[in-house]
Amino acid sequence: MGGRSPAAGWRCALLLLLMTAAITTAEGRFVVEKNSLRVTSPAALRGVYECAIGNFGMPQYGGTMHGVVVYPKANRKGCKDFSDSGLSFNPKAGGLPVFLLVDRGDCYFTTKGWNAQTSGAAAVLVADDRAEPLITMDTPESAGKEHLENITVPSALVSKRFGDDLKTALENGDMVNVLLDWRESLPHPDERVEYEFWTNSNDECGAKCDMQMNFVRSFRGVAQLLEQRGYTQFAPHYITWYCPEAFILSKQCTSQCINHGRYCAPDPEQDFTTGYDGKDVVVQNLIQICLFKVANESRKPWLWWDYVHDFAIRCPMKEKKYTRDCANGVIKSLGMDIDKINKCVGDPDADEDNPVLKAEQDAQIGHGSRGDVTILPTFVVNNRQYRGKLDKRAVLRAICSGFEETTEPDICLTQDIQTNQCLENNGGCWLDNRNNFTACKDTFRGRVCECPIVNGVQFVGDGYTHCEASGVGRCQINNGGCWKETRNGKSVSACSNEESKGCKCPPGFKGDGIHSCDDIDECKDKLFCQCNGCSCENTWGSYECGCGGSSMLYIREHDTCVSKVGNASVGWGFLWVIFFGLGFAGVGAYAVYKYRLRSYMDSEIRAIMAQYMPLENQDTSSHQRTVERADI
């Protein structure tokens, strides 16, 4: 044991046992998450290289960082404070940030990162000391909180060969300029981000556990907002191991596992003789998974964040409250269904598989582009493992980089993570100085030039040199980018709301409609007022035509002049003709009426008289026949 205590020996044996079990669980693989490093000078090194993202610091997911590489003259492994050697890497005014190149070995990666940061470096590049595939620089279990919580500069491991090439170029006096690029480190296919948080309910694992709980406290509100608005789909996960069948009945497995060795966790204090056991951690992990499942079924998955936050405060191990009863109290306070959660948890003593924990073990194995999850805690964003500090700002930046560009929610544009590139020279984008409209939009990826929407009106254009209002209402904003002028209280515009775009000078004006519209001189151009006796006077946007004297009237539609007097006599004469015509027609109609009436009466009288006396023009025989018929 080399002087170790029996408890320490058992800890090492159990950890080795659990590690062996984890490795043999399935044919998984560990994937090293990488980003690109582009050398822009010198020409001999120009090109793109891969580097491994360190699991500490704050990688600029979705963005880039330019810098100049410096290899220190002393303390080249970065294991000591650089101020002891009188070295400082703060950039001079107007100079590029410094990317400090240090060698691997002699101290933790986090120590190198911390010393580089305190010396003023903007990033740290660690050159491997052996020819091997790239590895992930992780934080050691014994690392202090100072390193874990306060390192903010990004870090990357480069291969030995590339590191040697960088050193040779620097020794030759070349300036080595590089671009660290994280834009494709995480996929960003659509408008929703799917992410997982691999965590643990154990709060007695030192600095890492403290950092994890600080993160839950700070990130809880952000996570719930993203989930409630449908921007993300979140799922928590928990790592468990199993005991090999030969050790199921051992004291170590029975104290660290449930379901007869199927699901295990290391002892929280790494001491079997005191405190809580690993199986207590497994049960609490199982409760948290089931709570999420029940909350998700009720369409309130964000309650998981409230439970984890409250459980850590109300049921800590240090106060001996890490119990199932305490967990039930937190569940009740959130209004959750305890019976459903308990049914999901099942019987930890049963000699059978627990379907929930079995699914967690299966999910731990890598698939697709994602490798096995072996580091706790770990974020997985769009099926790619996040590397870096477990910090609200850093994790939010990584999640935001998972959205398709320009579809990020507003929370991704907050002051905490945006680049503020629009503050300087408007980011090189279009700007309407008159109304202070800009096409520059800050994002965590950097600025984009995108024509804006102002008061419901969409501007269209390339975003760099030109944007113009489009659609209904466009003339209300900066007159749609068209010409407009007011003279003597009269306003004239080249913008029309009936057209979705473009500018056209109104009638009476000519020009491009954007910069100017000049008045057309209708009199000079002889366009109107060309009638005999007409006099033309040009006005702004129109003309006035006179007809020489007050007795003449100009008819614009016919471009002619007519006499006011002549018009009146002709009009009255026409009326008199109508009146006389109507009179003659009435007299004639009356005469015809009287003639027809008199003729009718004469014919009636003759018929009556003919029955009683013969007329002179009738013969005697006829009269005689008539009398005879009367006598009969």
Coordinates of N, CA, C and O in Angstrom, one line a residue, residues 510 520-531 534-538 542-543 545 554 559:
K510 N -39.2 65.8 -62.6 CA -38.3 64.8 -63.3 C -37.0 64.7 -62.5 O -36.6 65.6 -61.8
I520 N -40.5 70.6 -63.7 CA -40.6 70.6 -65.1 C -41.2 72.0 -65.5 O -42.3 72.3 -65.0
D521 N -40.6 72.7 -66.4 CA -41.1 74.0 -66.9 C -42.0 73.7 -68.1 O -41.6 73.6 -69.2
E522 N -43.3 73.5 -67.8 CA -44.3 73.2 -68.8 C -44.4 74.3 -69.9 O -44.6 74.1 -71.1
C523 N -44.2 75.6 -69.5 CA -44.3 76.7 -70.4 C -43.1 76.7 -71.4 O -43.3 76.9 -72.6
K524 N -41.9 76.6 -70.8 CA -40.7 76.6 -71.6 C -40.7 75.4 -72.6 O -40.3 75.5 -73.8
D525 N -41.1 74.2 -72.1 CA -41.1 73.0 -72.9 C -42.3 73.0 -73.8 O -42.4 72.0 -74.6
K526 N -43.2 74.0 -73.7 CA -44.4 74.0 -74.6 C -45.2 72.7 -74.5 O -45.6 72.2 -75.5
L527 N -45.4 72.3 -73.3 CA -46.2 71.1 -73.1 C -47.7 71.3 -73.0 O -48.5 70.5 -73.4
F528 N -48.0 72.5 -72.5 CA -49.4 72.9 -72.3 C -49.6 74.4 -72.6 O -48.6 75.1 -72.9
C529 N -50.8 74.9 -72.5 CA -51.1 76.3 -72.7 C -50.6 76.8 -74.1 O -49.9 77.8 -74.2
Q530 N -50.9 76.1 -75.1 CA -50.5 76.4 -76.5 C -51.6 77.0 -77.3 O -51.5 77.1 -78.5
C531 N -52.8 77.3 -76.8 CA -53.9 77.8 -77.5 C -53.7 79.2 -77.9 O -52.9 80.0 -77.3
C534 N -53.5 82.4 -75.4 CA -53.1 81.8 -74.0 C -51.8 82.4 -73.6 O -50.9 82.6 -74.3
S535 N -51.7 82.7 -72.3 CA -50.5 83.1 -71.6 C -50.1 82.1 -70.5 O -51.0 81.8 -69.7
C536 N -48.8 81.6 -70.5 CA -48.4 80.5 -69.6 C -47.5 81.0 -68.5 O -46.6 81.8 -68.8
E537 N -47.7 80.6 -67.3 CA -46.8 80.9 -66.1 C -46.5 79.6 -65.4 O -47.4 78.9 -64.9
N538 N -45.2 79.3 -65.3 CA -44.7 78.1 -64.6 C -44.9 78.2 -63.1 O -44.6 79.3 -62.5
S542 N -46.2 72.5 -61.4 CA -47.4 72.6 -62.2 C -47.3 73.9 -63.1 O -46.1 74.3 -63.3
Y543 N -48.4 74.5 -63.6 CA -48.4 75.7 -64.4 C -49.7 76.3 -64.2 O -50.7 75.7 -63.8
C545 N -52.4 78.9 -66.7 CA -52.6 79.4 -68.1 C -53.7 80.4 -68.1 O -54.8 80.2 -67.5
Y554 N -60.1 79.5 -69.4 CA -59.2 78.4 -70.0 C -59.8 77.0 -69.5 O -60.0 76.8 -68.3
D559 N -57.1 72.2 -73.3 CA -56.1 73.2 -73.6 C -56.6 74.3 -74.5 O -56.1 74.5 -75.6

